[in-house]
PDB file of C-alpha atoms in Angstrom:
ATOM      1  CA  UNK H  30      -7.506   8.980  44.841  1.00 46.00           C
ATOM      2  CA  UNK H  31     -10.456   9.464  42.559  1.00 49.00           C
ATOM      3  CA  UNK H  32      -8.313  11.251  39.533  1.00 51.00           C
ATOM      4  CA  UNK H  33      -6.143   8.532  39.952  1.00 55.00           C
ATOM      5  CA  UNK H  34      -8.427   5.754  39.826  1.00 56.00           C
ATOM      6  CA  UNK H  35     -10.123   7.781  37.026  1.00 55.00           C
ATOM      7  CA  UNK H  36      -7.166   7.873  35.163  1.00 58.00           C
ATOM      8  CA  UNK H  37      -6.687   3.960  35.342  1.00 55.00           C
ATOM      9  CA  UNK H  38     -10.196   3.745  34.456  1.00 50.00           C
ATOM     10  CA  UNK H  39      -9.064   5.908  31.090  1.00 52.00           C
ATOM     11  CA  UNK H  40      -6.182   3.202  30.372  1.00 51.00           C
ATOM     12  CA  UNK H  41      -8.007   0.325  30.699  1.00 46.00           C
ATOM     13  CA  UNK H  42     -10.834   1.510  28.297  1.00 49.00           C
ATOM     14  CA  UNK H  43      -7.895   2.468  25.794  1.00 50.00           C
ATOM     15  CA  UNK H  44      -5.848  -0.416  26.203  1.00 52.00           C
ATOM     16  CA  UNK H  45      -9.107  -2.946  25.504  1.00 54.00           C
ATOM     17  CA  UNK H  46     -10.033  -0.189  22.154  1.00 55.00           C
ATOM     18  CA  UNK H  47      -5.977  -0.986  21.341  1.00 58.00           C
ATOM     19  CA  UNK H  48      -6.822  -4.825  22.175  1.00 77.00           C
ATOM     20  CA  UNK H  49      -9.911  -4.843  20.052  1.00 82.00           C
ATOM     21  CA  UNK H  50      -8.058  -3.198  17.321  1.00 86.00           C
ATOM     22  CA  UNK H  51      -5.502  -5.875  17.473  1.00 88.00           C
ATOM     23  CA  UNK H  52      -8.319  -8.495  17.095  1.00 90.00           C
ATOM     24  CA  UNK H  53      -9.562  -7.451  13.871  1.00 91.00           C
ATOM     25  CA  UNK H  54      -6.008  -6.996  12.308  1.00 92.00           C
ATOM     26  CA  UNK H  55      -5.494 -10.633  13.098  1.00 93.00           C
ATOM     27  CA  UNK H  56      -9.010 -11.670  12.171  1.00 95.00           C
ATOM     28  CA  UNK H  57      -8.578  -9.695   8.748  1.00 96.00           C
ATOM     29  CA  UNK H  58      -4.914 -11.566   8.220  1.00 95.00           C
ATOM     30  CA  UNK H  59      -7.254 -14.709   8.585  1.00 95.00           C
ATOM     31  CA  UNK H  60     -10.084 -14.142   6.416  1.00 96.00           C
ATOM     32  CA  UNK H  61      -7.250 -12.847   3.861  1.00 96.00           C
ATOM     33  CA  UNK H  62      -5.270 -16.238   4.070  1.00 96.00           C
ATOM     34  CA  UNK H  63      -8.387 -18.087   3.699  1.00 97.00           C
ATOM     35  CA  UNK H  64      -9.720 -16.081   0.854  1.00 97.00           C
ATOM     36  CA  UNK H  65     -12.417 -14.474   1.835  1.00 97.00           C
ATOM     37  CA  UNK H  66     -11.286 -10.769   0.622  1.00 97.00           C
ATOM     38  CA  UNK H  67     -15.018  -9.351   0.977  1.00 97.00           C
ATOM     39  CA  UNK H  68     -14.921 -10.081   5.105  1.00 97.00           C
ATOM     40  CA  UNK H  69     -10.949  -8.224   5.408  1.00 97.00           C
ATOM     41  CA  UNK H  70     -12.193  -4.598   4.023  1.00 97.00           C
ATOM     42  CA  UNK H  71     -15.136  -4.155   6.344  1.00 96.00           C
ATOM     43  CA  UNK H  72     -13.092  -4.985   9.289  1.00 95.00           C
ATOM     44  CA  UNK H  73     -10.260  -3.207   8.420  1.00 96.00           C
ATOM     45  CA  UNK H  74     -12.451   0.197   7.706  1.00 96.00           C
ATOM     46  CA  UNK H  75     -13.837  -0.595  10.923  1.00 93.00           C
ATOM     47  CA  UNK H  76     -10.123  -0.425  11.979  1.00 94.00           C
ATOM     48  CA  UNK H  77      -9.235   2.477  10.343  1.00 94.00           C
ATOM     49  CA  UNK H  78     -12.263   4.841  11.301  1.00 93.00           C
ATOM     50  CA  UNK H  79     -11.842   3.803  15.604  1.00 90.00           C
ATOM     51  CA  UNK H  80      -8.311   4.433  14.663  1.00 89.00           C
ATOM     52  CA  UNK H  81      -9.208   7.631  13.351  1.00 91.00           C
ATOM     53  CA  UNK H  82     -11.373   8.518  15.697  1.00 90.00           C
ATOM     54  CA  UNK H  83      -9.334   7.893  18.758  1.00 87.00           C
ATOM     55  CA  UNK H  84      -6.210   9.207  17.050  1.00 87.00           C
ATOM     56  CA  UNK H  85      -4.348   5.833  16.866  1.00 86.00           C
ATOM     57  CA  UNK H  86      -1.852   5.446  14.348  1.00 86.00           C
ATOM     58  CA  UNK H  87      -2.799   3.851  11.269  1.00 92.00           C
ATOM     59  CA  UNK H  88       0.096   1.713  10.225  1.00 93.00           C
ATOM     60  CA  UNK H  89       1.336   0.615   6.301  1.00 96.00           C
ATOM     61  CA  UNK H  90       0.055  -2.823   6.964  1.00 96.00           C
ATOM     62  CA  UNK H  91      -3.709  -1.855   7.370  1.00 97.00           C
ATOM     63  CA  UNK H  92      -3.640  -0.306   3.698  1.00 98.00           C
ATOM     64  CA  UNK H  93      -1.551  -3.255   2.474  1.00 98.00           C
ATOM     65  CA  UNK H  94      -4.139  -5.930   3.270  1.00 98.00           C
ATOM     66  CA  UNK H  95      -6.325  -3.482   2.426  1.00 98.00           C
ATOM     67  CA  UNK H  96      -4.941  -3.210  -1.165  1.00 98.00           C
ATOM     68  CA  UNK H  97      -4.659  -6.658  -1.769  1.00 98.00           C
ATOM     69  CA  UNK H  98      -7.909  -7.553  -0.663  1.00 98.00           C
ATOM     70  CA  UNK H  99      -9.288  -4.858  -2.760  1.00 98.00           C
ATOM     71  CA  UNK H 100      -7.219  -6.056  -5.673  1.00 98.00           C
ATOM     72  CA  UNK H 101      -8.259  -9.528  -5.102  1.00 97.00           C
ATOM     73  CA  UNK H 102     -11.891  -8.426  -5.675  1.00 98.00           C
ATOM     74  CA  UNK H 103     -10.946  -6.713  -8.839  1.00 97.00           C
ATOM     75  CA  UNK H 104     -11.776  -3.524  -6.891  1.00 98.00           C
ATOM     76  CA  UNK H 105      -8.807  -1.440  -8.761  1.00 98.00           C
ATOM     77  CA  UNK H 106      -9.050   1.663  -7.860  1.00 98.00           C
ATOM     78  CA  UNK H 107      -9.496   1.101  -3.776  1.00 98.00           C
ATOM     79  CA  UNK H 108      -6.344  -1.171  -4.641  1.00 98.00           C
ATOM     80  CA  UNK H 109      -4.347   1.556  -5.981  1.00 98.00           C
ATOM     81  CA  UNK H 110      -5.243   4.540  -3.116  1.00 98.00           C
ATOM     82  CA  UNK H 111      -4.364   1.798  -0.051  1.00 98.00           C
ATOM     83  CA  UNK H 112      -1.248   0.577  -1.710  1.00 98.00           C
ATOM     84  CA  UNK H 113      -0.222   4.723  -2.288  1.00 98.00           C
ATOM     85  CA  UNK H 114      -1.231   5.298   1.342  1.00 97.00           C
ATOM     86  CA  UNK H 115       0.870   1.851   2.580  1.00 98.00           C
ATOM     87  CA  UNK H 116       4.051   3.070  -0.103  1.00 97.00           C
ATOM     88  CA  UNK H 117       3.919   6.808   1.956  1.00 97.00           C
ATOM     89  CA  UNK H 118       3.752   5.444   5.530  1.00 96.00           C
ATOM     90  CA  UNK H 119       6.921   3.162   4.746  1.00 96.00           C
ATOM     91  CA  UNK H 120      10.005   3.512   6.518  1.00 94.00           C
ATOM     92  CA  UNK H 121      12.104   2.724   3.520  1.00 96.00           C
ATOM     93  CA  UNK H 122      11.130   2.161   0.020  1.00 96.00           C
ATOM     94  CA  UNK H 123       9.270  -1.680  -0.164  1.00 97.00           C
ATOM     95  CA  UNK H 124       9.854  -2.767  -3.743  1.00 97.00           C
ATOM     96  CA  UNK H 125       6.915  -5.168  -3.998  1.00 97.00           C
ATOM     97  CA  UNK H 126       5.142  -2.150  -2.977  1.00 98.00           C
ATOM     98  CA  UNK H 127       5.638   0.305  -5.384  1.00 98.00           C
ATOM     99  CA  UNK H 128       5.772  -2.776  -8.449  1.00 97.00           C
ATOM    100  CA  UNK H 129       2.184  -3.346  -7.178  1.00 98.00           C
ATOM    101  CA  UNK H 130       1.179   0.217  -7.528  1.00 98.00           C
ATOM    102  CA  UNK H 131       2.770   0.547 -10.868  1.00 97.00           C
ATOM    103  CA  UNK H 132       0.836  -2.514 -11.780  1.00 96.00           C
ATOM    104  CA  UNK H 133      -2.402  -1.307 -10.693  1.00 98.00           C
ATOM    105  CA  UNK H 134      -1.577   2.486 -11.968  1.00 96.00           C
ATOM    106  CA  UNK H 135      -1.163   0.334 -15.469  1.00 93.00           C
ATOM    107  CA  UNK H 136      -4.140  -0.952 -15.281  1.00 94.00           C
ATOM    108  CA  UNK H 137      -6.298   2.244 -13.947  1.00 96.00           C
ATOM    109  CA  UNK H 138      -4.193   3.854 -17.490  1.00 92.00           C
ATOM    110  CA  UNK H 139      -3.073   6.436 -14.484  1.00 94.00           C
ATOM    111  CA  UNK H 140       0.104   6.982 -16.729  1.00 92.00           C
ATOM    112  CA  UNK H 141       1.639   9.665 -14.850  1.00 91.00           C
ATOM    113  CA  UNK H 142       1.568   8.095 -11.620  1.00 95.00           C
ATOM    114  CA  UNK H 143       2.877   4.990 -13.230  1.00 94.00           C
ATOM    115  CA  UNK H 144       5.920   6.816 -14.806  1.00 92.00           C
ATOM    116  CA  UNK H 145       6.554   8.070 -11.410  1.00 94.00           C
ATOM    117  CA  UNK H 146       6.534   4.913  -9.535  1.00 96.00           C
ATOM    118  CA  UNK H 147       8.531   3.074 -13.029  1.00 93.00           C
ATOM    119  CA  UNK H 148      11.057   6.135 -12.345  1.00 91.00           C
ATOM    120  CA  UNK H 149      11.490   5.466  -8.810  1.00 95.00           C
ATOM    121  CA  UNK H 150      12.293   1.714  -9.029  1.00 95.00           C
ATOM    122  CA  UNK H 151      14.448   2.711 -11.878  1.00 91.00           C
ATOM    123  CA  UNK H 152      16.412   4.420  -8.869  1.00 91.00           C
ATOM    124  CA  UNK H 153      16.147   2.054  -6.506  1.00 95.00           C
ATOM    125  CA  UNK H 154      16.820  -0.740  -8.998  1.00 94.00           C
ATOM    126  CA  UNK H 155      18.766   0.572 -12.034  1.00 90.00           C
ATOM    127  CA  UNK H 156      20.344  -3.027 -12.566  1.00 92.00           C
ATOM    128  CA  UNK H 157      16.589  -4.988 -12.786  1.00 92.00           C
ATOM    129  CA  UNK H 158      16.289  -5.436 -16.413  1.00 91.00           C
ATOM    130  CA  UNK H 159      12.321  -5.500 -16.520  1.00 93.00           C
ATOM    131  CA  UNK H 160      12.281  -1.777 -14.706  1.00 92.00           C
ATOM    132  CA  UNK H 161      13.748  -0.198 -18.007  1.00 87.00           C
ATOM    133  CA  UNK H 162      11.604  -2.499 -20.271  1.00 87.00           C
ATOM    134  CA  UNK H 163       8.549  -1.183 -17.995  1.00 89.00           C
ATOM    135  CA  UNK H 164       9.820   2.046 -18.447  1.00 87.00           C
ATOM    136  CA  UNK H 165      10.292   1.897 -22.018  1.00 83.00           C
ATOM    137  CA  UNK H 166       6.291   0.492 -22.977  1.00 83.00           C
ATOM    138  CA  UNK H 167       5.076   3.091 -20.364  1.00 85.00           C
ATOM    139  CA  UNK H 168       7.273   5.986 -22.670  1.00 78.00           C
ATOM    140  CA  UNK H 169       5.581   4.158 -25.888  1.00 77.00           C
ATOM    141  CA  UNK H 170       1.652   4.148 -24.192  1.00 75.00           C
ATOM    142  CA  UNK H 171       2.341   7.730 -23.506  1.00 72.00           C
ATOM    143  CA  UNK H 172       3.225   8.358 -27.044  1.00 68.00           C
ATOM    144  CA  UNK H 173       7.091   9.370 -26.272  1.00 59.00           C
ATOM    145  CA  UNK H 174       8.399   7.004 -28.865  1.00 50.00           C
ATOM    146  CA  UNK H 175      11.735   8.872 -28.465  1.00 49.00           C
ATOM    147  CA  UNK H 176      11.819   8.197 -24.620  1.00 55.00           C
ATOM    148  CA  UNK H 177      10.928   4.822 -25.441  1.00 52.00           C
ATOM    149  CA  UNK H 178      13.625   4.232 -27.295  1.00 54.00           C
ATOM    150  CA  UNK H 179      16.246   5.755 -25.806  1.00 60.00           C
ATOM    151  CA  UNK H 180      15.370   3.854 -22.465  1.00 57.00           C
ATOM    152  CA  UNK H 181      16.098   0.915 -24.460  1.00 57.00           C
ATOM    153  CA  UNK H 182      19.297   2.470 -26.103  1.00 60.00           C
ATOM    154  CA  UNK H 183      20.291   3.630 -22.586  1.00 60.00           C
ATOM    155  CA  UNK H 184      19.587  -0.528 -21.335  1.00 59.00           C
ATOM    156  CA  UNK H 185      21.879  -1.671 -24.174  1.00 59.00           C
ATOM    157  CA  UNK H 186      24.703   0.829 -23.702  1.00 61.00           C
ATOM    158  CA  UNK H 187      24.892  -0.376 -20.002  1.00 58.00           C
ATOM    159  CA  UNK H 188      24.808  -4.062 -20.517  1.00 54.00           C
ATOM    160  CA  UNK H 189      22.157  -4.916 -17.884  1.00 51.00           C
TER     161      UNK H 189
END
């Protein structure tokens, strides 16, 4: 009787920490929608270190709001690591996603990383016009002038 009752003692305490977790998700969804950017990253680090510390799963979302709130704040380079972290928890490739990190890998000049995320929604999305002109101005920032233009060569030979 008392390991069992012990044990149900265990769940509840988890279940409220899962409860309370569930809280500030919601209450960080709020203070996003409302604007207040500053009040979502302290709650959601909050959510991420009991998470850590209990072992709970850490899902895409978190580091989603987490980018965009940081991005909101002109806070770049916290933008680009959540949205990276929310790209490699996905189930399946999220193409809003990986434009935002190829945005903000733009703007950091991270020019590798951006030719690897313009590469990869050239594969997901070889018909979207603005991947291969993204493509071709990341080839020319990088110098390649000869990638650069034969992204654009390669565009016009297939009509997109």
């Amino acid at each position: 009787l008392h390991v069992r009752s012990r044990r149900q003692r265990q769940m509840c305490i988890r279940d409220r920490r899962i409860g309370a977790q569930e809280v500030r998700f919601q209450l960080a969804q709020t203070y996003f929608m409302v604007g207040k950017y500053e009040n979502v990253v302290p709650l959601l680090n909050d959510y991420i270190n009991i998470g850590t510390k209990y072992s709970y799963p850490i899902s895409a979302r978190i580091n989603l709001l987490l980018a965009y709130s940081h991005g909101r704040m002109d806070e770049y380079k916290e933008a680009y690591f959540h949205i990276t972290q929310a790209n490699n928890k996905a189930d399946k490739p999220q193409i809003e996603w990986i434009e935002y990190a190829f945005s903000l890998a733009m703007k950091l000049n991270n020019l590798d990383d951006a030719e690897n995320l313009s590469t990869r929604l050239l594969f997901l999305k070889p018909e979207k016009k603005k991947y291969w002109n993204q493509a071709s101005a990341l080839y020319f920032a990088k110098d390649f002038e000869i990638d650069s233009l034969s992204a654009l060569e390669l565009l016009s030979l297939i009509h997109i």
